[in-house]
Each structure stands twice: as C-alpha cells, then as structure tokens.
Short mmCIF file of N, CA, C and O in Angstrom, two decimals:
data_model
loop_
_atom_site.label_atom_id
_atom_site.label_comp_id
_atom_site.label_asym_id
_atom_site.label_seq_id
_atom_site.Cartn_x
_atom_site.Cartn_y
_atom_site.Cartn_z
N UNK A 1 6.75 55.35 -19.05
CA UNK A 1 7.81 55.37 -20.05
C UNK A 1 7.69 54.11 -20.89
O UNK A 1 7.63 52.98 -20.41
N UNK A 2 7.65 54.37 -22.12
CA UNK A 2 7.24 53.27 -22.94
C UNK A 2 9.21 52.45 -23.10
O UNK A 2 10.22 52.95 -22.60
N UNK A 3 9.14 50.96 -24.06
CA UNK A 3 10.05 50.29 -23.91
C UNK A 3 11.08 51.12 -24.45
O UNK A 3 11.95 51.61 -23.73
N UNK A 4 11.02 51.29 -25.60
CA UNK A 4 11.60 52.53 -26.73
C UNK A 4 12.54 53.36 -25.79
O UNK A 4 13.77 53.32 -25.76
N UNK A 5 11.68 54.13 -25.01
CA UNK A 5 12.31 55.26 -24.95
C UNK A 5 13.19 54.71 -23.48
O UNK A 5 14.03 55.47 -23.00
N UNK A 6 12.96 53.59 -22.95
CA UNK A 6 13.65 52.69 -21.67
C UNK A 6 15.15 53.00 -22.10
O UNK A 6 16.18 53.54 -21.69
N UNK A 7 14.44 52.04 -23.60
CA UNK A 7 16.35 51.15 -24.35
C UNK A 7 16.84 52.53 -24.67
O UNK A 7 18.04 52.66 -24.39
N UNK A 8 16.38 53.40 -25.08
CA UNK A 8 16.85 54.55 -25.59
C UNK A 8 17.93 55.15 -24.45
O UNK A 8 19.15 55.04 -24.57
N UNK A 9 17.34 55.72 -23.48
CA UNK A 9 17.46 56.00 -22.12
C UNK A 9 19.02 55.20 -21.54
O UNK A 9 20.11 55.75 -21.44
N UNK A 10 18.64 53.58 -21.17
CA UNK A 10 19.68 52.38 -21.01
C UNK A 10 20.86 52.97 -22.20
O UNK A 10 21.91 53.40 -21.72
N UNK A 11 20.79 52.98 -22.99
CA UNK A 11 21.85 52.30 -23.90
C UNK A 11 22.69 54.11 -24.24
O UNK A 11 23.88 54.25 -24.51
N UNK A 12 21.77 55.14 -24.13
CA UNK A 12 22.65 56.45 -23.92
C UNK A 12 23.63 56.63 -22.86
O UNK A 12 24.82 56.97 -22.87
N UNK A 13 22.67 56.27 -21.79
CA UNK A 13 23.82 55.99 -20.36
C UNK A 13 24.89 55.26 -20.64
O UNK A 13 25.98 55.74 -20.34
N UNK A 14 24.85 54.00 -21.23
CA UNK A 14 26.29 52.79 -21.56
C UNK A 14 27.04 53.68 -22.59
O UNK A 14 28.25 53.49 -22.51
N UNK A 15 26.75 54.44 -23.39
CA UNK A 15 27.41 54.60 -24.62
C UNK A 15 28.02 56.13 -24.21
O UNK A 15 29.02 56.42 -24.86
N UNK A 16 27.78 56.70 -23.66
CA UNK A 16 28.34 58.10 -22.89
C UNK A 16 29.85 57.93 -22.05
O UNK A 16 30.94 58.50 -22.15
N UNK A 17 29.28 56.74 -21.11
CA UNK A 17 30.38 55.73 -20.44
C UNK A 17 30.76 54.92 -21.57
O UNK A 17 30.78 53.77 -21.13
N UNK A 18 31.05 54.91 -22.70
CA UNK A 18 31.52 54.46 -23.78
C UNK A 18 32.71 55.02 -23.82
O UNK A 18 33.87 54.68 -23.57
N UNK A 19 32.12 56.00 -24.21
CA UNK A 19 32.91 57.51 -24.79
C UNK A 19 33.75 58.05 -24.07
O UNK A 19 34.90 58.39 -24.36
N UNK A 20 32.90 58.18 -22.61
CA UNK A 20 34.31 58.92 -21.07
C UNK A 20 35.44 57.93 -21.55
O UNK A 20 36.38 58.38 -22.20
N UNK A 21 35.37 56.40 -21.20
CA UNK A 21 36.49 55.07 -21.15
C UNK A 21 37.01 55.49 -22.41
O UNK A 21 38.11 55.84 -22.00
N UNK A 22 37.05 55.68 -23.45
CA UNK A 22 37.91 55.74 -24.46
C UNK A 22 38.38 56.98 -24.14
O UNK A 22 39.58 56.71 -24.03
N UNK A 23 38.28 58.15 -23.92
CA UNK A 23 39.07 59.25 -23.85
C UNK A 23 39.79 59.10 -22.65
O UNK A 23 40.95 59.50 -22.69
N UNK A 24 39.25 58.43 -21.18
CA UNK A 24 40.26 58.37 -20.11
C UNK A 24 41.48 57.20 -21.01
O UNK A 24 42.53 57.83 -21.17
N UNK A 25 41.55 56.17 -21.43
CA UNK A 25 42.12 54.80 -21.77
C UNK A 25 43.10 55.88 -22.82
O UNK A 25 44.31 55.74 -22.63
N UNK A 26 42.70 56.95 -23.90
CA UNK A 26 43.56 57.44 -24.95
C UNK A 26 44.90 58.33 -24.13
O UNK A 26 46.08 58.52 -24.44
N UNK A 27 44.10 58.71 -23.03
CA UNK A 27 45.17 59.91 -22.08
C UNK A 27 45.89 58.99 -21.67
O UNK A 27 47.10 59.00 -21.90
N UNK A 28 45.31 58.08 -21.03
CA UNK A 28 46.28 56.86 -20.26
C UNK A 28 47.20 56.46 -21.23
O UNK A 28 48.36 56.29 -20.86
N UNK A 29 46.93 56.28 -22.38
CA UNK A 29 47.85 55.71 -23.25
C UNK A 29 49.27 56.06 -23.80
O UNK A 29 50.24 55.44 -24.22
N UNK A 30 48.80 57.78 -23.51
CA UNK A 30 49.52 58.70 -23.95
C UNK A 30 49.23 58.96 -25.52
O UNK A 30 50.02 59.41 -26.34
N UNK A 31 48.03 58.60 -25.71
CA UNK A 31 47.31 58.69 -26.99
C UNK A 31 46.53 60.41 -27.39
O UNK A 31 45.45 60.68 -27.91
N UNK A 32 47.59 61.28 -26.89
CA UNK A 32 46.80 62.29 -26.57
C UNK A 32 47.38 63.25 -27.66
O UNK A 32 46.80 64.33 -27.70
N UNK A 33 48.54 63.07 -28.68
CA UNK A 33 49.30 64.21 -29.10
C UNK A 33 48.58 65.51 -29.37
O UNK A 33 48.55 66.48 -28.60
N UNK A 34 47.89 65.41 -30.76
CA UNK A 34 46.94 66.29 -31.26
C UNK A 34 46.04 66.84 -30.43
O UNK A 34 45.84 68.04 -30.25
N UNK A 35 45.30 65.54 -29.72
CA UNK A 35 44.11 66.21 -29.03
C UNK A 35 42.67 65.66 -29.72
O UNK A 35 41.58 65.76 -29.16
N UNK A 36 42.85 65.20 -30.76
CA UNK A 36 41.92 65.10 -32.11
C UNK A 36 41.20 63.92 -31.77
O UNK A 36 39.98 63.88 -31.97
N UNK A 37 41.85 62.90 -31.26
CA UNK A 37 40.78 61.92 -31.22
C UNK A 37 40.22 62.03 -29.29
O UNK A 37 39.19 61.45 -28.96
N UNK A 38 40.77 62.55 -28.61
CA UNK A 38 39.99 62.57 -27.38
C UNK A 38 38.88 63.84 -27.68
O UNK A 38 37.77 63.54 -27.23
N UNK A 39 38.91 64.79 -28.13
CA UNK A 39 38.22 66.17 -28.30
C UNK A 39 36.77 65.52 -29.35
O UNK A 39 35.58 65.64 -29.05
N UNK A 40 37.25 64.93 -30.44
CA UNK A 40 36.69 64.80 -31.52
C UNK A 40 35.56 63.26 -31.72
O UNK A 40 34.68 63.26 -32.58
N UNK A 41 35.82 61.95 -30.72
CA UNK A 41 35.50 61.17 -30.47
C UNK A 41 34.23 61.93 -29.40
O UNK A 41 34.18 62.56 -28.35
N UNK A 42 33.29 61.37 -30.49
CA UNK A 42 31.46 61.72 -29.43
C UNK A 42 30.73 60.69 -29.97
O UNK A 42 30.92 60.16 -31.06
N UNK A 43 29.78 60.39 -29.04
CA UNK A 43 28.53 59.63 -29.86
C UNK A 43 27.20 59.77 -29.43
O UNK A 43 27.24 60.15 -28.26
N UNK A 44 25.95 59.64 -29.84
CA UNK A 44 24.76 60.23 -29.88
C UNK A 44 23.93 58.79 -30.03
O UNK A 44 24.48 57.76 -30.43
N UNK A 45 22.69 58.86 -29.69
CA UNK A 45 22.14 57.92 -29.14
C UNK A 45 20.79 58.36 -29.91
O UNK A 45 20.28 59.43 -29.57
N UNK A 46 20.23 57.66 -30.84
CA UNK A 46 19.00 57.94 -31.86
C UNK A 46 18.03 56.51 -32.00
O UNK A 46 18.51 55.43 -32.35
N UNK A 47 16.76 56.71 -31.70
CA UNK A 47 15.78 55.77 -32.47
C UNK A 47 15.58 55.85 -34.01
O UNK A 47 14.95 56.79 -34.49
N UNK A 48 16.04 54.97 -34.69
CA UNK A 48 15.46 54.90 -36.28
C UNK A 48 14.47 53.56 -36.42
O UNK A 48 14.77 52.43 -36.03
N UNK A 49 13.45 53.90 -36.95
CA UNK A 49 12.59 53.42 -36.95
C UNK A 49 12.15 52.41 -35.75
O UNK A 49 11.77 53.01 -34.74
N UNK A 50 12.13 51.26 -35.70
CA UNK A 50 11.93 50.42 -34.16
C UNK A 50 13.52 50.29 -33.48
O UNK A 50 13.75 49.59 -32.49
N UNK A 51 14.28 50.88 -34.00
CA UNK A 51 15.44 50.35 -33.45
C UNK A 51 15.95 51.36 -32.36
O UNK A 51 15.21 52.28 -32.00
N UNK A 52 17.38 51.19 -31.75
CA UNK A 52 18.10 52.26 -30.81
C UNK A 52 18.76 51.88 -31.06
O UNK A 52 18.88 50.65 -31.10
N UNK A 53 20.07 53.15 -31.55
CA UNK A 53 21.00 53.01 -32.05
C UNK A 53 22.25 53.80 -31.67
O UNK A 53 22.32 54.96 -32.10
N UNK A 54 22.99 53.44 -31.11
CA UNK A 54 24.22 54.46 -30.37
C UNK A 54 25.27 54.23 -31.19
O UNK A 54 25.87 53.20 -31.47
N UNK A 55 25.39 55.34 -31.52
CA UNK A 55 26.46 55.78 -33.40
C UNK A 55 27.85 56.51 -32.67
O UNK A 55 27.74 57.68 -32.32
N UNK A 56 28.90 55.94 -32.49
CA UNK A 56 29.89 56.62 -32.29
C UNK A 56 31.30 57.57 -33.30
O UNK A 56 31.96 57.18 -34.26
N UNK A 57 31.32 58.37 -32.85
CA UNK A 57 32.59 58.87 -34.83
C UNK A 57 33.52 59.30 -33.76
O UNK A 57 33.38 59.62 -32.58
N UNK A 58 34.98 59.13 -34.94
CA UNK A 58 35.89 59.64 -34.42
C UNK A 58 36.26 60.03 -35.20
O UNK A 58 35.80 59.54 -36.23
N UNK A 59 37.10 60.89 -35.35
CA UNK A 59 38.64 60.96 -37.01
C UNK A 59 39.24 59.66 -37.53
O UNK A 59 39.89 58.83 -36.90
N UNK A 60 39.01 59.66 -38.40
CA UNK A 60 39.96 58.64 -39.48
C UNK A 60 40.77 57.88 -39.02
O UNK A 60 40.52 56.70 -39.25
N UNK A 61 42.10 58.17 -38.17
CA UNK A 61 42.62 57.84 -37.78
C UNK A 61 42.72 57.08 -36.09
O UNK A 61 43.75 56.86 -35.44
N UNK A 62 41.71 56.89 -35.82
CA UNK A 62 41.44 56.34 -34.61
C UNK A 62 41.69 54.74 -34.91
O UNK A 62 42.02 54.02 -33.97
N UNK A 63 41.55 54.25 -36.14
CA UNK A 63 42.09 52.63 -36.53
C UNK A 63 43.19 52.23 -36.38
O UNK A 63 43.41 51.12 -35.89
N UNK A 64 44.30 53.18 -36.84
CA UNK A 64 45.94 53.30 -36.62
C UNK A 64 46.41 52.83 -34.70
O UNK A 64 47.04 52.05 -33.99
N UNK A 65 45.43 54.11 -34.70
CA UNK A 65 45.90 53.91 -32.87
C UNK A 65 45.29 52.88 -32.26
O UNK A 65 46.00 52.34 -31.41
N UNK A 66 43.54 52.13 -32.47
CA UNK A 66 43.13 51.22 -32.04
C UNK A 66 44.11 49.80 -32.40
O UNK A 66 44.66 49.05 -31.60
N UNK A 67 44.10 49.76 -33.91
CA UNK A 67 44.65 48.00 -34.19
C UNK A 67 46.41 48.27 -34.96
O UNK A 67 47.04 47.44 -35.60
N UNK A 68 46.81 49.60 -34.64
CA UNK A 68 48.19 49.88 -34.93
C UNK A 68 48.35 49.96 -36.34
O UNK A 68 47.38 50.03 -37.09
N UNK A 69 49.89 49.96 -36.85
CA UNK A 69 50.19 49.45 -38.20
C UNK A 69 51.26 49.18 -38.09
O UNK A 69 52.15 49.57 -37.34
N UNK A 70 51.20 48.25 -39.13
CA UNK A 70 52.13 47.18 -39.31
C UNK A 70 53.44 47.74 -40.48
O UNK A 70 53.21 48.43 -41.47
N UNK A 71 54.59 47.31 -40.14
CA UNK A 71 55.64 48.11 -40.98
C UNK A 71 55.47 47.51 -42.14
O UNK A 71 54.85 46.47 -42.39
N UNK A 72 56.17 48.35 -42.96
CA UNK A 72 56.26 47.71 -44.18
C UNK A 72 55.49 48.75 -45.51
O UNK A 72 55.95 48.96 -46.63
N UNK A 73 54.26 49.25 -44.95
CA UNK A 73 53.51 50.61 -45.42
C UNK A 73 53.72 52.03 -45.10
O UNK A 73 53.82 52.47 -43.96
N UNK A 74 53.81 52.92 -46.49
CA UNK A 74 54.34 53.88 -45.65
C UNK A 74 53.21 55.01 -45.82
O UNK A 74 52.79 55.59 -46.82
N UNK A 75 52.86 55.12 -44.33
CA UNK A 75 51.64 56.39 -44.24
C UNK A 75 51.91 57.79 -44.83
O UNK A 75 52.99 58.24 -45.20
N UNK A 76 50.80 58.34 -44.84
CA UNK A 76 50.47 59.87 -45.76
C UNK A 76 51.59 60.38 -44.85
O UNK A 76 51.80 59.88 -43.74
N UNK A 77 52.41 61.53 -45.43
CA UNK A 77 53.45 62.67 -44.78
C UNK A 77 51.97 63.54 -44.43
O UNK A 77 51.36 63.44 -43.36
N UNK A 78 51.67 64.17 -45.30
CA UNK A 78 50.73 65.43 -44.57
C UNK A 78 49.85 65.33 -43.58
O UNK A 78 49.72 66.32 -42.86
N UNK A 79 49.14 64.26 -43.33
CA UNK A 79 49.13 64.15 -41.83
C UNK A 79 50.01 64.97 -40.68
O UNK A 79 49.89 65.97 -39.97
N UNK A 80 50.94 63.94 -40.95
CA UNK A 80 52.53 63.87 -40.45
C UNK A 80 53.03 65.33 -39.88
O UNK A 80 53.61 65.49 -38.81
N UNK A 81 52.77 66.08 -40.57
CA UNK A 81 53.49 67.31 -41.02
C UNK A 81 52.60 68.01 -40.37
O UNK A 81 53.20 68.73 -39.57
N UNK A 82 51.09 68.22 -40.28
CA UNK A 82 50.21 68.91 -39.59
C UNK A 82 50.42 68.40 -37.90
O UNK A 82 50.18 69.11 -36.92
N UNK A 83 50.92 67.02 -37.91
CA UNK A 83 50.93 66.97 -36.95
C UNK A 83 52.17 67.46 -35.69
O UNK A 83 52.13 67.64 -34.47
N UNK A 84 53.00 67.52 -36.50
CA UNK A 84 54.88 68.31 -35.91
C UNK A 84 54.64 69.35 -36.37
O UNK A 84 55.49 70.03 -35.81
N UNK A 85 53.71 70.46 -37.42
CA UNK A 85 53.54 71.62 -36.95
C UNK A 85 52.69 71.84 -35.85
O UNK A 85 52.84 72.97 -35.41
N UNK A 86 51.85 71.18 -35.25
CA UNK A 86 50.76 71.62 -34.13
C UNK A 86 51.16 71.18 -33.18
O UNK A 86 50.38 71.38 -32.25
N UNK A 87 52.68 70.26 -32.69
CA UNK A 87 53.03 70.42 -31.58
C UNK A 87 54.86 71.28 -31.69
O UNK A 87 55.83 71.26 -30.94
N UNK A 88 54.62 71.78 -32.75
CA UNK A 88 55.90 72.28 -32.55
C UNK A 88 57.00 71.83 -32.75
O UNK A 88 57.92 72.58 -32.42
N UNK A 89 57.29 70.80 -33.19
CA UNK A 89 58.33 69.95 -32.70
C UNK A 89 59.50 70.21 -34.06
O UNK A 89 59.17 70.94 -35.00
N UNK A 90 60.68 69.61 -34.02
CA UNK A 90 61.64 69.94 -35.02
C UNK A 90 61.89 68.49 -35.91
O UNK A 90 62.99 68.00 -36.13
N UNK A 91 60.91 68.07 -36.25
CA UNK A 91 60.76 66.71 -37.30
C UNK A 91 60.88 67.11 -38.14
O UNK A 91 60.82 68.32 -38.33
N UNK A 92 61.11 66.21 -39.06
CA UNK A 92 60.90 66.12 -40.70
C UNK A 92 60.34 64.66 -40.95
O UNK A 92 60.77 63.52 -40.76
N UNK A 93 58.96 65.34 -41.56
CA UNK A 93 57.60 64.64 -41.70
C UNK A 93 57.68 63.64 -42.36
O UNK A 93 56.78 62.80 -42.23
N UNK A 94 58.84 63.39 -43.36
CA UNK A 94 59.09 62.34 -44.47
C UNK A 94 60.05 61.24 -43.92
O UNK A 94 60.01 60.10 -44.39
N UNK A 95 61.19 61.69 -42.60
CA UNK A 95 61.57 60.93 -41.75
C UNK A 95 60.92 60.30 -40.71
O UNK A 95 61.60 59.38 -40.27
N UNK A 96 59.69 60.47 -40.04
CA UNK A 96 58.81 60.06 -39.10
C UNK A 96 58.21 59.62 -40.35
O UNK A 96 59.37 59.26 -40.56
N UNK A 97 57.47 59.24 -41.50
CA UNK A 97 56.73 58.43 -41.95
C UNK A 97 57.61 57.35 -42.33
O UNK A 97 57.17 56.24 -42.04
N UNK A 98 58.58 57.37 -42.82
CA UNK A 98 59.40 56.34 -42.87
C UNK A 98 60.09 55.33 -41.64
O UNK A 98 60.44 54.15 -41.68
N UNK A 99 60.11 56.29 -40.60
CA UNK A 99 60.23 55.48 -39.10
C UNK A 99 59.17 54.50 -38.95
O UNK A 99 59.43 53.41 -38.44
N UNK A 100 57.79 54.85 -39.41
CA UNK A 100 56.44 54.33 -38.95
C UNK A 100 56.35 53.14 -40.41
O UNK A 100 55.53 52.23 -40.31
N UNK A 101 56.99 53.21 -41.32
CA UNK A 101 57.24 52.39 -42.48
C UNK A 101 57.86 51.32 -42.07
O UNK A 101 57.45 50.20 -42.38
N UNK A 102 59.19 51.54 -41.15
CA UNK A 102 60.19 50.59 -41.00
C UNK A 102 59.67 49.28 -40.07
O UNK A 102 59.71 48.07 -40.30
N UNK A 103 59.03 50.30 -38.58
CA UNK A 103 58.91 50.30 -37.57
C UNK A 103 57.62 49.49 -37.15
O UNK A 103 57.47 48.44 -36.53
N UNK A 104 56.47 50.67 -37.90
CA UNK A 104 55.47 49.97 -37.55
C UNK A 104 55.03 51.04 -36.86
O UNK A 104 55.66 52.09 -36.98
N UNK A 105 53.71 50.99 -35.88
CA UNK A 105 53.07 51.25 -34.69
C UNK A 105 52.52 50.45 -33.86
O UNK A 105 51.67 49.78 -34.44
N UNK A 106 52.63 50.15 -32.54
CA UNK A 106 52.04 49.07 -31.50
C UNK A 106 50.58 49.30 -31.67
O UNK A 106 50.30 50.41 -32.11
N UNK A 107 49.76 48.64 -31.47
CA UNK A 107 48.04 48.61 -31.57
C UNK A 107 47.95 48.77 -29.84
O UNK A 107 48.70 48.23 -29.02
N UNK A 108 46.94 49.55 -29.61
CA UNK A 108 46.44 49.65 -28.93
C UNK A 108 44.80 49.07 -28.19
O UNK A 108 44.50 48.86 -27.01
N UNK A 109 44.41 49.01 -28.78
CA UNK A 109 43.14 48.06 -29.09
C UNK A 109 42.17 49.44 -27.94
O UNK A 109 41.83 48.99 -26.85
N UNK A 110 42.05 49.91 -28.02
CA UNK A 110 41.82 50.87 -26.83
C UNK A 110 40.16 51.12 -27.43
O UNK A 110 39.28 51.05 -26.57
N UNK A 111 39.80 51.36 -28.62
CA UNK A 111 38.34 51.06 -29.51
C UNK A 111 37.96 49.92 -29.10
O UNK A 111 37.07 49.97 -28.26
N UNK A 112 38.40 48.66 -29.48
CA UNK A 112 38.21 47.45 -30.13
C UNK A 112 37.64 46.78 -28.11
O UNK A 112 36.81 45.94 -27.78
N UNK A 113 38.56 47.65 -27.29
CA UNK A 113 37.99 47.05 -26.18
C UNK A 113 37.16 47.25 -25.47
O UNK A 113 36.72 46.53 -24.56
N UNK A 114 36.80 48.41 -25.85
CA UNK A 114 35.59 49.53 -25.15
C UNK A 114 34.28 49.21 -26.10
O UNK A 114 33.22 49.45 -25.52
N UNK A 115 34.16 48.82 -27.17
CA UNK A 115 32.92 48.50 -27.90
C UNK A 115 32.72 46.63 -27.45
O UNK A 115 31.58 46.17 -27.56
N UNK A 116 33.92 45.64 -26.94
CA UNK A 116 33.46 44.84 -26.98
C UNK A 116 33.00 44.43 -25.11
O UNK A 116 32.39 43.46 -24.64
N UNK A 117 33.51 45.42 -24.56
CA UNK A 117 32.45 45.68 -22.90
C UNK A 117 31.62 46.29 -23.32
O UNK A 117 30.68 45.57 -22.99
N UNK A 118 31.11 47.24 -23.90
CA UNK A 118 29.92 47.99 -24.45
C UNK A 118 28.71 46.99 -24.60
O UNK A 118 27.62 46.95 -24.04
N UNK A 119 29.34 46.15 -25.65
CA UNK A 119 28.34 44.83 -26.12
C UNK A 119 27.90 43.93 -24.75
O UNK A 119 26.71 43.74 -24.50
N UNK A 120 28.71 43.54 -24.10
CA UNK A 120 28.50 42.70 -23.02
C UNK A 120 27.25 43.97 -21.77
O UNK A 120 26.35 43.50 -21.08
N UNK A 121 27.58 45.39 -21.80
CA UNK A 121 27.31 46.00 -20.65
C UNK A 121 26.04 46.01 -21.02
O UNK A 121 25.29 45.75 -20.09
N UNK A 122 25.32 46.31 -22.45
CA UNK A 122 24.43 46.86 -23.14
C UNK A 122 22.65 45.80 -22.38
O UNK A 122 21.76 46.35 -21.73
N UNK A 123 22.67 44.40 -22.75
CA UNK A 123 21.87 43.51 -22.65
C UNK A 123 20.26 44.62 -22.15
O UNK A 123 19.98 45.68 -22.72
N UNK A 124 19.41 44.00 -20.97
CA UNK A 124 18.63 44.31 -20.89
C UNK A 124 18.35 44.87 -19.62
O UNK A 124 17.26 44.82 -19.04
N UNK A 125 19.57 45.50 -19.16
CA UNK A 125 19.13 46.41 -17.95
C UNK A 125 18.55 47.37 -18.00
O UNK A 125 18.56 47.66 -19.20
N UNK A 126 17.81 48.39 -17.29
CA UNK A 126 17.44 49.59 -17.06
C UNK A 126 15.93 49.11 -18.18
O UNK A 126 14.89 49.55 -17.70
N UNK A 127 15.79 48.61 -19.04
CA UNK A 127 14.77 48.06 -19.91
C UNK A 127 13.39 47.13 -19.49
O UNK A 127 12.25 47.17 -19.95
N UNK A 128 14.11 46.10 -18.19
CA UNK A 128 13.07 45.62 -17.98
C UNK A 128 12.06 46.25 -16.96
O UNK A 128 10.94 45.76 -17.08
N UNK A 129 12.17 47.08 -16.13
CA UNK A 129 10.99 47.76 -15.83
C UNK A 129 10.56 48.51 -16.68
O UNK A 129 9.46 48.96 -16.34
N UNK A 130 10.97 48.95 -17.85
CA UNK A 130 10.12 49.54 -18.62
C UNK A 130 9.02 48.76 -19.33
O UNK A 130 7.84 49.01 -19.57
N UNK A 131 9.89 47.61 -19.60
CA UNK A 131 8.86 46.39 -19.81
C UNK A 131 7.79 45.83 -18.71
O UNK A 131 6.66 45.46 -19.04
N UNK A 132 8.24 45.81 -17.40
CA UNK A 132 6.88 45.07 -16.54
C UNK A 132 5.87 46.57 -16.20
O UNK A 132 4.68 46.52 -15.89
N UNK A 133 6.36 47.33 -16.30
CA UNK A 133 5.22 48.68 -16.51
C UNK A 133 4.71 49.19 -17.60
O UNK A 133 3.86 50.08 -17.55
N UNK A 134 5.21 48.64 -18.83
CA UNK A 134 3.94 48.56 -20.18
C UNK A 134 3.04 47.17 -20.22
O UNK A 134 1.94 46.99 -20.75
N UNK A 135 4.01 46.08 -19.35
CA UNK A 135 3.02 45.18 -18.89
C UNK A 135 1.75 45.59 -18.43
O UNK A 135 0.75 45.58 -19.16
N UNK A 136 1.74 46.08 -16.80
CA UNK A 136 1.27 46.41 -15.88
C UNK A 136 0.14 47.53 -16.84
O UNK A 136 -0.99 47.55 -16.37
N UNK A 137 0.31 48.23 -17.83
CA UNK A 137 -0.74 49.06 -18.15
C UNK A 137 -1.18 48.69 -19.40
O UNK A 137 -1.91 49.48 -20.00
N UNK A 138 -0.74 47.15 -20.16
CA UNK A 138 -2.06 46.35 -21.64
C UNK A 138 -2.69 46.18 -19.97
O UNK A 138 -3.52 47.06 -19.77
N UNK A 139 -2.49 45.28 -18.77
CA UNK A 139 -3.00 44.46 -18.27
C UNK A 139 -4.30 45.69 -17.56
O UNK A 139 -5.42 45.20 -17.69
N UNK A 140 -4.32 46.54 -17.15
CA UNK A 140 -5.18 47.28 -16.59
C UNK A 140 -6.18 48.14 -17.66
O UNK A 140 -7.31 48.60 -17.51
N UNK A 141 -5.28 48.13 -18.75
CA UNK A 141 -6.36 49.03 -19.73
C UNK A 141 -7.62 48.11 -20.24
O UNK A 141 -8.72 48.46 -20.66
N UNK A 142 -7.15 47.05 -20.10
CA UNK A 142 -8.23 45.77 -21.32
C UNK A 142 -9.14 45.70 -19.75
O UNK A 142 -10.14 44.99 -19.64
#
C-alpha cells in the first residue's frame, strides 16, 4: 500500500468518526428538530492531486446551531415556517423569528468541536507503516 492511499485510508476512518460524533453530539443536544442536519451532514474522503482531503457538507444552517446567534438580527421566516409546518406545531413563523431576534440562540459549538479533535486525531497514525513499507521496498528494489 503506497503512502497516498495509507493517508487516504487513516484520515477516512477519522473523518467517518467525524461525522458519527457530530450526529450522536446533535441528538444529544436535542439538535434534532427537522432531522436535516443529522440526515444531511456526510463527508467523503478524496485524493486531489498529491493531497487527501476529507470534505465535510451540511445544510446552511449548521453555523446557527454550531456558533448560535446573537439577538438583535432577525432571521429568514420561511425557513421558520417550513420548519413548524414539518413538525406540526401551532406557531406563527413571524413570532418565533422575532423570539430568535429578541432572544438570540445559545451556540452550541458542536462543529467547531468535532473539527478541532479531528485536527488533533488526524497527525500521522495508521500512515507510518505505510511509510516504513515503501521504505522497506526503494530499499530492496535498488
């Protein structure tokens, strides 16, 4: 197994366990209303050119719930409104954006903490035997 496809290999495994921790941490949170960002939050693991690169997406709104918002701004209603029609509920969409105007939203950091163990988990495990066995075969081929 060449180095490439080691880090490739390493860093799909961390970033999968990326992905589980943010969807267990969103349920835990009670970050679950929609469904949209635990369902919709994936990420994929690609070589571009010499590099490895683990690309994560979520919906739009995964910033709100990671670093919150702060009152004072008042968010889109239609959101809002898609979102108390898809759980049913008996809101009025222009009163819940204005709650979240007054109010605010608490941050969760629930992103912000899972990418910065990501960074720390990532380094050069699972990599260096891939490295002392492309060693092991310049050293036997020459």
């Amino acid at each position: 197994m060449g180095i490439q496809q080691a880090a490739l290999e390493s860093l799909n495994k961390r970033g999968q366990k990326f992905i589980i921790r943010i969807k267990q941490d969103l349920k835990a949170a009670g970050k679950s209303a929609s469904g949209s960002l635990i369902t919709k939050t994936q990420g994929s693991t690609k070589i571009v050119g010499s590099s490895v690169v683990f690309e994560a997406k979520a919906p739009a709104h995964w910033d709100f719930v990671d670093k919150g918002r702060k009152k004072g701004s008042m968010p889109p209603v239609k959101p809002l409104k898609t979102w108390i029609k898809r759980k049913g509920l008996k809101l009025n969409a222009f009163a819940v954006a204005m709650s979240i105007k007054m109010n605010g939203i608490a941050a969760t950091h629930i992103y912000s903490n899972a990418i910065e163990d990501l960074k720390k988990d990532v380094g050069m495990a699972g990599i260096g035997e891939a490295i002392s066995k492309e060693i092991r075969t310049i050293k036997t081929n020459k």
